XYZ file of C-alpha atoms in Angstrom:
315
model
C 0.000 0.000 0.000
C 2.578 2.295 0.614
C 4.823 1.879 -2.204
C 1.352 2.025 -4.278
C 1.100 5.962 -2.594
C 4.454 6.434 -3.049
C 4.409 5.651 -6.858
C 1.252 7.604 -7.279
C 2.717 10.960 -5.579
C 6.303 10.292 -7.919
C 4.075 10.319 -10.887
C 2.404 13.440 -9.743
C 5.650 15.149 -8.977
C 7.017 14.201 -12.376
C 3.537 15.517 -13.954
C 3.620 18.785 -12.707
C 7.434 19.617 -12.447
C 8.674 17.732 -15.297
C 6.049 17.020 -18.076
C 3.706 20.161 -17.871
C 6.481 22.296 -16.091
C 3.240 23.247 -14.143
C 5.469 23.949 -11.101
C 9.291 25.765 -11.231
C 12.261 23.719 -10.107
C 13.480 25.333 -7.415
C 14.900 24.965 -3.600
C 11.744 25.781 -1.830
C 9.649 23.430 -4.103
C 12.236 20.161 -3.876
C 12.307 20.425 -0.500
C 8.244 20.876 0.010
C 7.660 18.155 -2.703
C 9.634 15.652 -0.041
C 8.831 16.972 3.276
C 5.013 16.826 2.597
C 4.875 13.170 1.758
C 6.954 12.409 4.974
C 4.834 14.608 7.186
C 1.309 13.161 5.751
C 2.963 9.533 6.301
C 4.055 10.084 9.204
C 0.639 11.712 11.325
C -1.124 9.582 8.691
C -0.154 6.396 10.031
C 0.151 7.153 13.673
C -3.863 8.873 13.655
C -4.354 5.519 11.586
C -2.855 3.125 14.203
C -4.173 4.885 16.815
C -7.755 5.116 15.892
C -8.010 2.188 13.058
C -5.377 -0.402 14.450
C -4.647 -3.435 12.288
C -4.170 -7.162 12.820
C -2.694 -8.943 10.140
C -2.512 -12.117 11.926
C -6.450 -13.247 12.675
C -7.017 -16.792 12.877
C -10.747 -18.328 12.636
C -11.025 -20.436 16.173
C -13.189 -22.830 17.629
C -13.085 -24.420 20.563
C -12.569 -27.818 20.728
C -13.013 -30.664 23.482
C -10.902 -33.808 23.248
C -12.821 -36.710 23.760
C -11.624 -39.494 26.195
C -13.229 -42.652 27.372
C -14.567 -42.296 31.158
C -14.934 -46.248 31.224
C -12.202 -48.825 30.129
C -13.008 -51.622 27.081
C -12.690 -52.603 23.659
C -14.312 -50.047 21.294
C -17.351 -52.097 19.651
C -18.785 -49.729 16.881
C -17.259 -46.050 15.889
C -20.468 -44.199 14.497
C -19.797 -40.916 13.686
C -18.161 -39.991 10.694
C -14.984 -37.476 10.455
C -16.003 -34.104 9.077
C -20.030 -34.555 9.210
C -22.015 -32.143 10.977
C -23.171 -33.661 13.955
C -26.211 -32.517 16.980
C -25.603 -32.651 20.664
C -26.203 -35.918 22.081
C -25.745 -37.609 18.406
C -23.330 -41.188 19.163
C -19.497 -40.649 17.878
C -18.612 -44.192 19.299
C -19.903 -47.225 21.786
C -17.430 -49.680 23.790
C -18.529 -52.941 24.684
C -20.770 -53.079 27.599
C -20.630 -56.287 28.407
C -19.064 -56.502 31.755
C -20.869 -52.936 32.579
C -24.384 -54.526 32.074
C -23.514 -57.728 33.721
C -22.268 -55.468 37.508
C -25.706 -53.212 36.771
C -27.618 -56.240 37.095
C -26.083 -57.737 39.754
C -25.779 -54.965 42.127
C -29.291 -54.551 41.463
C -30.242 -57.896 42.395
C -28.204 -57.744 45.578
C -30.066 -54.561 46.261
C -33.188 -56.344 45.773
C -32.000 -58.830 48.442
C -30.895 -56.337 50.987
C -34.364 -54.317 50.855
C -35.860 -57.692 51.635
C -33.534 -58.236 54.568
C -34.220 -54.668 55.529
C -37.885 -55.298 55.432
C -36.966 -58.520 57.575
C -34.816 -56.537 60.283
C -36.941 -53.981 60.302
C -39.984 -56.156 61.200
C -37.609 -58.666 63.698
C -36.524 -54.994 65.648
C -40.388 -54.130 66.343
C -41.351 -57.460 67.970
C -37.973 -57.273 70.056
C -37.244 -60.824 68.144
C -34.046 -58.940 66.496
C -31.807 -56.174 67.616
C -31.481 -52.377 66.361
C -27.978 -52.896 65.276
C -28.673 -55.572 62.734
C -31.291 -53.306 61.066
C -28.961 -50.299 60.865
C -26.519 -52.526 58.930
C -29.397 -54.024 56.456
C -30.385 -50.403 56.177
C -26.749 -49.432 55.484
C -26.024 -52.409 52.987
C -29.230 -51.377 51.288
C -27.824 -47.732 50.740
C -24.126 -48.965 49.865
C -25.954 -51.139 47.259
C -27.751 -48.073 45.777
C -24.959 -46.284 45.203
C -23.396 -49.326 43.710
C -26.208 -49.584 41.491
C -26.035 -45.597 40.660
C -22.112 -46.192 40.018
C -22.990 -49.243 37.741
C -25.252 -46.935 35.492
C -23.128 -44.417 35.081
C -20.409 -46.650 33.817
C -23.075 -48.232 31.218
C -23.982 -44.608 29.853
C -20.726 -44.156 29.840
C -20.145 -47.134 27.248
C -21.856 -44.620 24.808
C -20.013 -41.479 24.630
C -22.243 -38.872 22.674
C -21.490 -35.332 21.195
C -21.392 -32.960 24.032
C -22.577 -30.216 21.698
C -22.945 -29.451 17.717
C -20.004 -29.463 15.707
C -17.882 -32.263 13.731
C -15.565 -34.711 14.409
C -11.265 -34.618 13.030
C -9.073 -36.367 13.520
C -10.881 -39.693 13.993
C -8.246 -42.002 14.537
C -10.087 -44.983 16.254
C -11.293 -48.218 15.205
C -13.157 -51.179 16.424
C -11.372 -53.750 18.474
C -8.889 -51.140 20.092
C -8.535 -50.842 23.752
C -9.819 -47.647 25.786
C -9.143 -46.601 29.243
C -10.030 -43.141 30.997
C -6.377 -41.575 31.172
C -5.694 -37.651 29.949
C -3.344 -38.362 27.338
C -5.237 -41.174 25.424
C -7.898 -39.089 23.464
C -10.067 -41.345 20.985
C -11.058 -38.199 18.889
C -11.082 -34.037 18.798
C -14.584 -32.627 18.433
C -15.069 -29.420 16.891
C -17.632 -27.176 18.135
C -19.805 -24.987 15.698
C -18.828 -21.639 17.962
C -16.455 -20.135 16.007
C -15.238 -16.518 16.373
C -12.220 -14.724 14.493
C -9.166 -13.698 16.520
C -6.827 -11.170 15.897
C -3.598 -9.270 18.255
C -3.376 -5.376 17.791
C -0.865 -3.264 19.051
C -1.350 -1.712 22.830
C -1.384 1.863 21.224
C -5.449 1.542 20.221
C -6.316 -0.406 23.348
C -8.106 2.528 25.539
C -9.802 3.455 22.218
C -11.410 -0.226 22.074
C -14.615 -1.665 22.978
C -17.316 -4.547 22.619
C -19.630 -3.535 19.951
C -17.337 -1.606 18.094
C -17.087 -1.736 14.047
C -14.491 -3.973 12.098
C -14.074 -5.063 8.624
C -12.003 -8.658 7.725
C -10.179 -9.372 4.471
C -9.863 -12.747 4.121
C -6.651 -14.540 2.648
C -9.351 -17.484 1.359
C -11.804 -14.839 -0.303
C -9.959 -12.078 -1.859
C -10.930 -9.014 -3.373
C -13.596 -8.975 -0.565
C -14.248 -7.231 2.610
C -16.332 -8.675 5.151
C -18.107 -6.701 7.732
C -17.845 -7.595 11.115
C -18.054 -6.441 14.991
C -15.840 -6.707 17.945
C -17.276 -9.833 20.020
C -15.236 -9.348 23.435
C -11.244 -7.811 24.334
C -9.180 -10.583 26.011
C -8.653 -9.045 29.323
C -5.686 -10.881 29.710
C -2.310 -11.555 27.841
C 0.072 -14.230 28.007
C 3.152 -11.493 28.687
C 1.828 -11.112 32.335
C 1.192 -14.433 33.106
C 3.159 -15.429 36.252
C 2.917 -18.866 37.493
C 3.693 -20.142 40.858
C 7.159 -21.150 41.146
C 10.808 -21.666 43.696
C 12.100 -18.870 41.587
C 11.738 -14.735 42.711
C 10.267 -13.083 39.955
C 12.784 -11.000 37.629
C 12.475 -7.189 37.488
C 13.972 -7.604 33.430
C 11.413 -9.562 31.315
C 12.731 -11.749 28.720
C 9.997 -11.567 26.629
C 8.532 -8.620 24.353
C 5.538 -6.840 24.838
C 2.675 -8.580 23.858
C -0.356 -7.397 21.720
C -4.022 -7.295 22.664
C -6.223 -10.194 21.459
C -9.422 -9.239 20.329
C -12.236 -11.437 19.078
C -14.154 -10.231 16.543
C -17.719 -11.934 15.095
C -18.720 -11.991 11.506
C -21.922 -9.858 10.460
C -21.818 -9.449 6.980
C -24.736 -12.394 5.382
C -22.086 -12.734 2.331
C -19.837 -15.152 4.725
C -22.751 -17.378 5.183
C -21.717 -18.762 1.669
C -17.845 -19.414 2.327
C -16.213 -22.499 3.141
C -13.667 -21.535 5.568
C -11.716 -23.923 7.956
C -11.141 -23.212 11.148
C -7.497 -21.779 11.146
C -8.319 -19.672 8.290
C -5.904 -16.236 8.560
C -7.363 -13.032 7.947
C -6.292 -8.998 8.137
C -8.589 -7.287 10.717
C -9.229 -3.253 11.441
C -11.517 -2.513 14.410
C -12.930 1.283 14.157
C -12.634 2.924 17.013
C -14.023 6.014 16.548
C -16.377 8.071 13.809
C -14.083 10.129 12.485
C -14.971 9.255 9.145
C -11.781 10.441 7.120
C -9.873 7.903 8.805
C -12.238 4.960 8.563
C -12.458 5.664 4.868
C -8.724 5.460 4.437
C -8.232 2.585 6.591
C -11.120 0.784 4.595
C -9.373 2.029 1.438
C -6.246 -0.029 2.406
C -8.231 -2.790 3.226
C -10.149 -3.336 0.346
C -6.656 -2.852 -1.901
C -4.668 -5.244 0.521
C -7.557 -8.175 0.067
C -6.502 -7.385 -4.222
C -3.364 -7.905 -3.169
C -4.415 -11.753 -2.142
C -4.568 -12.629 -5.357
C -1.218 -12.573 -6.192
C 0.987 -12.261 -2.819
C -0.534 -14.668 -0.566
């Protein structure tokens, strides 16, 4: 964009003191004709930053939930397909439930048994023919044997692990026949969700000019020659670059690191992106508008809509 400018003033310059001779060659001219450009770029692009920041590094995110067995077994059936829209509660895979369904029905026929010896006690304590203590521990067994039972269910659900929400499946890499167990690292599948939101890192200059609501406009590097308009969603709070975590070590007065940028996430709101196929991880070039003064927004906007051109060929 800048060299663009910068060619288009030369030109002028060469128009009006060179070709048409519009303009004499002198001292005072020379040094106007480079001194303006310098001062324009200059409180140009520092009103710009200020009150039109960029981001040319906006990803499209999603959160997504790695999906681990809560119950150990062989996986029996994988139902859900990789990259298919899926519905909240839809099956993505079942593990045998063999053993599962075999303890739910036997805890549930011992706690059949120990109401019955409960009823028993019970009756026994009230004719003096048994003692209190030996219906206290029927009535205990019979509530051990509940929660046994409710343990025992939730392990059978738990053969059947369902979508917790709508989205898709990647990265399916299980099959039937392999083993499960609940442990962190050993994640069957990653699951997608359909809450996606585009996030970008601007400079700490616009920050106290930034808020929810605000305007923004997205070129995207998968649909150029288009401008998408959007809206700030939320401004992290937070940054990575003050992070401190809990360790033997005093904290240092000299950080190693650089200043970080301010992530903001920014929601689509122009109808035209309802069309695109975009994956998440999709990069972007972001402005947020941060105030009406109109000149500026039109340049900025200006730059973006030459910059998403520019896609075509440099990208």
């Amino acid at each position: 964009m800048l060299e663009l400018i910068t060619a288009i003033y030369g030109l002028g310059c060469w128009l009006l003191f060179k070709k048409f001779r519009l303009i004499p060659i002198n001292d005072y001219t020379v040094v106007t004709a480079v001194l303006v450009p310098i001062v324009v770029y200059f409180f140009g692009f520092l009103l710009l930053n200020m009150h039109a920041p960029v981001a040319k590094d906006v990803r499209l995110t999603a959160p997504v939930t790695p999906i681990i067995a809560l119950v150990q077994g062989h996986v029996s059936e994988v139902v859900a397909e990789p990259n298919t829209p899926l519905k909240k509660g839809d099956v993505l895979l079942k593990i045998d439930d063999t053993l599962y369904r075999s303890r739910l029905e036997q805890v549930q026929a011992q706690l059949e048994l120990a109401k019955i010896r409960l009823d028993q006690a019970t009756k026994l304590a009230k004719r003096n023919a048994g003692t209190e203590f030996d219906r206290q521990g029927a009535e205990a067994e019979v509530e051990r044997l509940m929660a046994a039972v409710d343990e025992a269910e939730f392990n059978l659900a738990n053969c059947t692990i369902v979508a917790p929400a709508d989205g898709m499946v990647t990265q399916e890499l299980v099959r039937p026949g392999q083993f499960v167990m609940p442990m962190a690292f050993s994640q069957l599948m990653i699951f997608v969700h359909n809450e996606q939101s585009w996030l970008g890192s601007f400079p700490q200059q616009a920050l106290q000019g930034m808020a929810n609501g605000e305007a923004a406009e997205l070129a995207i590097t998968a649909a150029p020659g288009h401008v998408f308009s959007a809206q700030v969603e939320r401004v992290v709070p937070a940054m990575g670059e003050g992070m401190v975590a809990a360790s033997g070590q005093p904290i240092k007065g000299a950080y190693d690191r650089a200043p970080g940028r301010v992530l903001v996430m920014i929601k689509m709101t122009d109808e035209r992106a309802a069309d695109l196929k975009l994956p998440v991880g999709t990069d972007a070039m972001a402005t947020i508008f941060t105030t009406d003064r109109h000149l500026l927004n039109l340049v900025r906007g200006l730059i973006m809509r030459i910059k998403s051109w520019e896609n075509w060929i440099f990208h």
